[in-house]
Amino acid sequence: MLLQTLITGLSIGGVYALMAVGYSLVFSILNFSNFAHGTIIMLGAYIGYFLVSHIKLGFYFSFLGAILGAALLALINVKLAYDPLIKRKAPPLYLMITAMGVSIFLENMVYVTVGSHFYSYPEIFKKSSINILGSEIGVLDFFALIFSFVAIYLLHLYLTKTKIGTAIRAASYDMTAASLYGVNMSKLIGIVFLLAGCFAGLAGVFMGMKYMVYPTMGWITNKAYIAAVIGGLGSLPGAVIGGVILGVLETFVSVYISSVIRDVFSFTLVIVFLIIMPAGLLGKYLEEKV
Amino acid sequence: MQYILGIITVICIEVVAVAGLSVFTGFTGLFSLGHAAFIAIGAYTSAILTYFYHLPFFIALIAGMIMSALVSLIIGIPTLRAKLRGDYFAIATLGFGEAVRVILENLSITQGARGLPGIPHYTTLPVAAIISVIIIYLTKNFIWSKYGRNAIAVREDPVAAEMGGIDLLKVRLLSLGYSAACAGLAGGLFAHYINFIQPAMFTSVLSTQLTAAVVAGGIGSLTGPIFAISIFIAVPEILRVANMWRLVAYGLILILIMIYRPSGIMGYKEFSFEFLRKIRKPESFESGV
């Protein structure tokens, strides 16, 4: 029971981490909360669903399609909605409001065009489970767990080993300085959104497989924001740690205490965290500027 | 005609909430994503008092205001004392708003997710209009009072304001309390207008709408946000013909305002005919937030 809860928690935590990484990546560069991230996740889930059940592309190609589709949507999002503001050096607040506008726009666009039906992915992993040390562990949970961490590790390699990755890390410290050293900011922001979109698509497919696909499923991204805050806004290792901690704690609360108070617990946790450790576990807290 | 009057009533109700929020976000510079929670608390408090305990309408409204203001201290004291910055504060309020909604879904007195049907209908257009005018008047006085001036000083430069002897925590709490009380009042009016409330009505979408109205209307303006919320409610209603598309339009309006008129419809100004001459001037962020 304990091991089973732990693995379930880790797999949910892994998906939270996937969502939080995409969100944190954007935050680290542009310093604003991209509230449209949840909508991209939702759209990724839809793309994956339609590829797998209507076009019958096969599971792995659908997966890839969802990732690429979400990445493309994230890129369109930044080019059409955020770029005009970034070019004028608008304060992050305006980007945040624009992101909300994008999120409302896309979410309702789905309502209008696709409808408010709930779709569920074909049962590929759901039913089967494997037996580890006497605990029944769902293959989906196991798969999500492994895949999330592999994806995050690949991102880590990309950010540390490649030239573009180095540029992204430089820009997250100081955008102006990085652009003075010859980093093409507009291109870099595009790449960051592409990466965030990939992670959104990945997270979307896992969320869709675990629960259902519906227009307001982006709501779950609130948990990703919480995970990012716990780990420290803008810090990628922080996002992963925050996501895992949140996923495991949530699962333990819902198994051992009550599933009803799970969400209240998470939302209270973030407030408590902000009060005790405003910087999160790994973030650097910027004081109010003088 | 009935329909148009209904829209005007809803606008009057939302104006009450937006006037309060303009003090908090516009004049104190704090960004809340959880104001739907205060509306919900006001709505439930006054609805429960009239529905179960048969209290008079106005007493129930005032109780809703007080309740919202008191609850605002629960989130306000710790987060504002910790001096949470921009996004951190926004996410704290987002968490608070969602937590309140989940709690409302699981209390027995609120009848959970099913909601409260059959709340007596007390909010008519004259009631809503008179209350919104009173609130606009009070808010204007609040902004022009010593406390309002302190709030603007805090927004412009918290450190300098603190050096100047302004108690940051007190000013921020006061403006949070005021905006929460206004939101609670709007909630009470709303509950007695719609006659049915359920937790799903008070999601973060509602909070977003209010905050977006303040930003789109112009931070540092009172008439701007009022104008903006009227547009946000009226335009989608006009587009009712294309029923489902109205929220799509709302999202799009928000994006377009941010891109083409980022300092808000009114900027820092109040409504006067002077602004008509300046509306074509290019935007600059130098004087912005």
Coordinates of N, CA and C in Angstrom, one line a residue, chain B residues 71-212:
Chain B
V71 N -12.5 37.7 6.2 CA -11.7 36.6 5.6 C -10.5 37.2 4.8
S72 N -10.6 38.4 4.3 CA -9.5 38.9 3.6 C -8.3 39.1 4.5
L73 N -8.5 39.3 5.8 CA -7.4 39.4 6.7 C -6.6 38.1 6.9
I74 N -7.4 37.0 6.7 CA -6.7 35.6 6.9 C -5.7 35.5 5.8
I75 N -6.0 35.9 4.6 CA -5.0 35.8 3.5 C -4.0 37.0 3.5
G76 N -4.6 38.1 3.9 CA -3.8 39.4 3.8 C -2.7 39.5 4.8
I77 N -3.0 39.2 6.1 CA -2.0 39.5 7.1 C -0.7 38.7 6.8
P78 N -0.8 37.3 6.6 CA 0.5 36.6 6.4 C 1.2 37.0 5.1
T79 N 0.4 37.1 4.0 CA 1.1 37.3 2.7 C 1.6 38.7 2.6
L80 N 0.9 39.7 3.1 CA 1.3 41.1 3.0 C 2.4 41.4 4.0
R81 N 2.4 40.6 5.1 CA 3.5 40.8 6.1 C 4.8 40.3 5.5
A82 N 4.7 39.2 4.7 CA 5.9 38.6 4.1 C 6.3 39.4 2.8
K83 N 5.6 40.5 2.5 CA 5.9 41.4 1.4 C 6.1 40.6 0.1
L84 N 5.2 39.7 -0.2 CA 5.3 38.9 -1.4 C 5.2 39.9 -2.6
R85 N 6.0 39.6 -3.6 CA 6.2 40.4 -4.8 C 5.3 39.9 -5.9
G86 N 4.9 40.8 -6.8 CA 4.2 40.5 -8.0 C 3.6 39.1 -8.2
D87 N 4.3 38.3 -9.0 CA 3.7 37.0 -9.3 C 3.5 36.1 -8.1
Y88 N 4.4 36.2 -7.1 CA 4.3 35.4 -5.9 C 3.0 35.7 -5.2
F89 N 2.7 37.0 -5.1 CA 1.4 37.4 -4.4 C 0.2 36.9 -5.3
A90 N 0.3 37.1 -6.6 CA -0.7 36.7 -7.5 C -1.0 35.2 -7.3
I91 N 0.0 34.4 -7.3 CA -0.2 32.9 -7.1 C -0.7 32.6 -5.8
A92 N -0.3 33.3 -4.7 CA -0.9 33.1 -3.4 C -2.4 33.3 -3.4
T93 N -2.8 34.4 -4.0 CA -4.2 34.7 -4.1 C -5.0 33.8 -5.0
L94 N -4.3 33.3 -6.0 CA -4.9 32.3 -6.9 C -5.2 31.0 -6.1
G95 N -4.2 30.6 -5.3 CA -4.4 29.4 -4.4 C -5.5 29.7 -3.4
F96 N -5.5 30.8 -2.8 CA -6.5 31.2 -1.8 C -7.9 31.1 -2.5
G97 N -8.1 31.7 -3.7 CA -9.4 31.7 -4.3 C -9.8 30.3 -4.6
E98 N -8.9 29.4 -5.1 CA -9.3 28.0 -5.4 C -9.7 27.3 -4.1
A99 N -8.9 27.5 -3.0 CA -9.1 26.8 -1.8 C -10.5 27.2 -1.2
V100 N -10.9 28.5 -1.3 CA -12.2 28.9 -0.8 C -13.3 28.2 -1.6
R101 N -13.1 28.1 -2.9 CA -14.1 27.5 -3.8 C -14.2 26.0 -3.4
V102 N -13.1 25.3 -3.2 CA -13.2 23.9 -2.9 C -13.9 23.7 -1.5
I103 N -13.6 24.6 -0.6 CA -14.2 24.5 0.8 C -15.7 24.7 0.6
L104 N -16.1 25.7 -0.2 CA -17.6 25.9 -0.4 C -18.2 24.7 -1.0
E105 N -17.5 24.0 -1.8 CA -18.0 22.8 -2.4 C -18.3 21.7 -1.4
N106 N -17.6 21.8 -0.3 CA -17.7 20.6 0.7 C -18.3 21.0 2.0
L107 N -18.8 22.2 2.1 CA -19.6 22.5 3.4 C -21.0 22.1 3.3
S108 N -21.6 21.8 4.4 CA -23.0 21.3 4.3 C -24.0 22.5 4.2
I109 N -23.6 23.6 4.9 CA -24.5 24.8 4.9 C -24.7 25.4 3.5
T110 N -23.6 25.2 2.7 CA -23.7 25.8 1.3 C -24.3 24.8 0.3
Q111 N -24.6 23.6 0.8 CA -25.2 22.5 0.0 C -24.2 22.1 -1.1
G112 N -22.9 22.3 -0.8 CA -21.9 21.8 -1.7 C -22.0 22.2 -3.1
A113 N -21.6 21.4 -4.1 CA -21.6 21.7 -5.5 C -23.0 22.0 -6.1
R114 N -24.0 21.4 -5.4 CA -25.4 21.6 -5.9 C -25.8 23.1 -5.9
G115 N -25.3 23.8 -4.9 CA -25.6 25.2 -4.8 C -26.9 25.5 -4.1
L116 N -27.2 26.8 -3.9 CA -28.3 27.2 -3.1 C -29.4 27.7 -4.1
P117 N -30.5 27.0 -4.4 CA -31.5 27.6 -5.2 C -32.6 28.3 -4.4
G118 N -33.3 29.2 -5.1 CA -34.4 29.8 -4.5 C -34.1 30.9 -3.5
I119 N -33.0 31.6 -3.7 CA -32.7 32.8 -2.9 C -33.7 33.9 -3.2
P120 N -34.2 34.5 -2.2 CA -35.2 35.6 -2.5 C -34.7 36.7 -3.4
H121 N -35.5 37.2 -4.3 CA -35.1 38.1 -5.3 C -35.3 39.5 -4.7
Y122 N -34.2 40.2 -4.3 CA -34.3 41.5 -3.7 C -33.6 42.5 -4.6
T123 N -32.6 42.1 -5.4 CA -31.8 43.0 -6.2 C -32.5 43.4 -7.4
T124 N -33.0 44.6 -7.4 CA -33.6 45.1 -8.7 C -32.7 46.2 -9.3
L125 N -33.0 46.6 -10.5 CA -32.1 47.6 -11.1 C -31.9 48.9 -10.2
P126 N -33.0 49.5 -9.7 CA -32.7 50.7 -8.9 C -31.8 50.4 -7.7
V127 N -32.0 49.3 -7.0 CA -31.2 48.9 -5.9 C -29.7 48.8 -6.3
A128 N -29.5 48.1 -7.4 CA -28.1 47.9 -7.8 C -27.5 49.2 -8.3
A129 N -28.3 50.0 -9.0 CA -27.8 51.3 -9.5 C -27.4 52.2 -8.3
I130 N -28.3 52.3 -7.3 CA -28.1 53.2 -6.2 C -26.8 52.8 -5.5
I131 N -26.7 51.5 -5.2 CA -25.6 51.0 -4.4 C -24.3 51.2 -5.2
S132 N -24.3 51.0 -6.5 CA -23.1 51.2 -7.3 C -22.7 52.7 -7.3
V133 N -23.6 53.6 -7.4 CA -23.3 55.0 -7.3 C -22.7 55.3 -6.0
I134 N -23.3 54.8 -4.9 CA -22.8 55.1 -3.6 C -21.3 54.6 -3.5
I135 N -21.1 53.3 -4.0 CA -19.8 52.8 -3.9 C -18.7 53.6 -4.7
I136 N -19.2 54.0 -5.9 CA -18.2 54.8 -6.7 C -17.9 56.1 -5.9
Y137 N -18.9 56.7 -5.3 CA -18.7 57.9 -4.6 C -17.7 57.7 -3.4
L138 N -18.0 56.6 -2.7 CA -17.1 56.3 -1.5 C -15.7 56.0 -2.0
T139 N -15.6 55.3 -3.1 CA -14.3 54.9 -3.6 C -13.5 56.1 -4.0
K140 N -14.2 57.0 -4.7 CA -13.6 58.3 -5.1 C -13.0 59.0 -3.9
N141 N -13.9 59.1 -2.8 CA -13.4 59.8 -1.6 C -12.3 59.1 -1.0
F142 N -12.3 57.7 -1.0 CA -11.2 56.9 -0.4 C -9.9 57.2 -1.1
I143 N -10.0 57.3 -2.5 CA -8.8 57.5 -3.2 C -8.2 58.9 -3.0
W144 N -9.1 59.9 -2.8 CA -8.7 61.3 -2.6 C -8.4 61.6 -1.1
S145 N -8.6 60.6 -0.3 CA -8.3 60.8 1.1 C -6.8 60.6 1.4
K146 N -6.4 60.8 2.7 CA -5.1 60.6 3.1 C -4.7 59.1 2.8
Y147 N -5.6 58.2 3.1 CA -5.3 56.8 2.9 C -5.0 56.4 1.4
G148 N -5.9 57.0 0.6 CA -5.7 56.8 -0.8 C -4.4 57.3 -1.3
R149 N -4.0 58.5 -0.9 CA -2.7 59.1 -1.3 C -1.6 58.2 -0.8
N150 N -1.7 57.7 0.4 CA -0.7 56.8 1.0 C -0.6 55.5 0.0
A151 N -1.8 55.0 -0.4 CA -1.8 53.8 -1.2 C -1.0 54.1 -2.5
I152 N -1.2 55.3 -3.1 CA -0.6 55.6 -4.4 C 1.0 55.7 -4.1
A153 N 1.3 56.3 -3.0 CA 2.8 56.3 -2.7 C 3.3 54.9 -2.6
V154 N 2.6 54.0 -1.9 CA 3.1 52.6 -1.8 C 3.2 52.0 -3.2
R155 N 2.2 52.2 -4.0 CA 2.3 51.6 -5.4 C 3.5 52.1 -6.1
E156 N 3.7 53.4 -6.1 CA 4.8 54.0 -6.9 C 6.2 53.6 -6.4
D157 N 6.4 53.6 -5.1 CA 7.7 53.2 -4.6 C 7.5 52.8 -3.1
P158 N 7.4 51.5 -2.9 CA 7.1 51.0 -1.5 C 8.2 51.4 -0.5
V159 N 9.5 51.3 -1.0 CA 10.6 51.6 -0.1 C 10.6 53.1 0.3
A160 N 10.4 54.0 -0.7 CA 10.4 55.4 -0.4 C 9.2 55.7 0.5
A161 N 8.1 55.0 0.3 CA 6.9 55.3 1.1 C 7.1 54.9 2.5
E162 N 7.8 53.8 2.7 CA 8.1 53.3 4.0 C 9.0 54.3 4.8
M163 N 10.0 54.8 4.0 CA 11.0 55.8 4.5 C 10.2 57.0 5.0
G164 N 9.2 57.3 4.2 CA 8.4 58.5 4.5 C 7.5 58.3 5.7
G165 N 7.5 57.2 6.3 CA 6.7 57.0 7.5 C 5.4 56.4 7.2
I166 N 5.2 55.8 6.1 CA 3.9 55.1 5.8 C 4.0 53.7 6.2
D167 N 3.0 53.2 7.0 CA 3.0 51.8 7.4 C 2.5 51.0 6.2
L168 N 3.5 50.3 5.5 CA 3.1 49.5 4.3 C 2.0 48.5 4.6
L169 N 2.2 47.7 5.6 CA 1.3 46.7 5.9 C -0.1 47.2 6.2
K170 N -0.2 48.3 6.9 CA -1.5 48.9 7.3 C -2.2 49.4 6.0
V171 N -1.5 50.1 5.2 CA -2.1 50.6 3.9 C -2.6 49.5 3.0
R172 N -1.7 48.5 2.9 CA -2.1 47.4 2.0 C -3.3 46.6 2.5
L173 N -3.3 46.4 3.9 CA -4.4 45.6 4.5 C -5.7 46.4 4.4
L174 N -5.6 47.7 4.6 CA -6.8 48.6 4.5 C -7.4 48.5 3.1
S175 N -6.5 48.6 2.1 CA -7.0 48.6 0.7 C -7.5 47.2 0.3
L176 N -6.9 46.1 0.9 CA -7.4 44.8 0.6 C -8.8 44.6 1.3
G177 N -8.9 45.1 2.6 CA -10.1 45.0 3.3 C -11.2 45.7 2.6
Y178 N -10.9 46.9 2.1 CA -11.9 47.7 1.4 C -12.4 47.0 0.1
S179 N -11.4 46.5 -0.7 CA -11.8 45.8 -1.9 C -12.5 44.5 -1.7
A180 N -12.2 43.8 -0.6 CA -12.9 42.6 -0.3 C -14.3 42.9 0.2
A181 N -14.5 44.0 0.9 CA -15.8 44.4 1.4 C -16.7 44.7 0.1
C182 N -16.1 45.4 -0.8 CA -16.9 45.7 -2.1 C -17.2 44.5 -2.8
A183 N -16.2 43.5 -2.9 CA -16.5 42.3 -3.6 C -17.6 41.5 -2.9
G184 N -17.6 41.5 -1.5 CA -18.6 40.8 -0.8 C -20.0 41.4 -1.0
L185 N -20.0 42.8 -1.1 CA -21.3 43.5 -1.4 C -21.8 43.1 -2.8
A186 N -20.9 43.0 -3.8 CA -21.3 42.6 -5.1 C -21.8 41.2 -5.1
G187 N -21.1 40.4 -4.3 CA -21.6 39.0 -4.2 C -23.0 38.9 -3.7
G188 N -23.3 39.6 -2.6 CA -24.6 39.6 -2.0 C -25.7 40.1 -3.0
L189 N -25.3 41.2 -3.7 CA -26.3 41.7 -4.8 C -26.5 40.6 -5.8
F190 N -25.4 40.0 -6.2 CA -25.5 39.0 -7.3 C -26.4 37.8 -6.9
A191 N -26.1 37.3 -5.6 CA -26.9 36.2 -5.2 C -28.4 36.5 -5.2
H192 N -28.8 37.7 -4.8 CA -30.2 38.1 -4.7 C -30.7 38.6 -6.0
Y193 N -29.9 38.6 -7.0 CA -30.4 39.0 -8.4 C -30.6 37.7 -9.2
I194 N -29.6 36.8 -9.1 CA -29.7 35.5 -9.9 C -30.6 34.5 -9.2
N195 N -30.7 34.6 -7.9 CA -31.5 33.7 -7.1 C -31.0 32.3 -6.9
F196 N -29.8 32.1 -7.5 CA -29.2 30.8 -7.4 C -27.7 30.9 -7.4
I197 N -27.0 30.3 -6.4 CA -25.6 30.4 -6.5 C -25.0 29.0 -6.3
Q198 N -23.9 28.7 -6.9 CA -23.1 27.5 -6.7 C -21.6 27.8 -6.8
P199 N -20.8 27.0 -6.2 CA -19.4 27.3 -6.2 C -18.8 27.5 -7.6
A200 N -19.3 26.8 -8.5 CA -18.7 26.8 -9.9 C -18.8 28.2 -10.5
M201 N -19.7 29.1 -10.0 CA -19.8 30.4 -10.5 C -18.6 31.3 -10.2
F202 N -17.9 30.9 -9.1 CA -16.8 31.8 -8.6 C -15.5 31.2 -8.8
T203 N -15.2 30.9 -10.1 CA -13.9 30.3 -10.4 C -12.9 31.4 -10.7
S204 N -11.6 31.0 -11.0 CA -10.6 32.0 -11.2 C -10.9 32.8 -12.5
V205 N -11.8 32.3 -13.3 CA -12.2 33.1 -14.5 C -12.8 34.4 -14.1
L206 N -13.6 34.4 -13.1 CA -14.3 35.6 -12.6 C -13.2 36.5 -12.0
S207 N -12.3 36.0 -11.2 CA -11.2 36.8 -10.7 C -10.4 37.5 -11.8
T208 N -10.1 36.7 -12.8 CA -9.4 37.2 -14.0 C -10.1 38.3 -14.6
Q209 N -11.4 38.1 -14.8 CA -12.2 39.1 -15.5 C -12.1 40.5 -14.7
L210 N -12.2 40.4 -13.4 CA -12.2 41.6 -12.6 C -10.8 42.3 -12.7
T211 N -9.8 41.5 -12.5 CA -8.4 42.1 -12.6 C -8.1 42.6 -14.0
A212 N -8.6 41.8 -15.0 CA -8.3 42.3 -16.3 C -9.0 43.6 -16.6

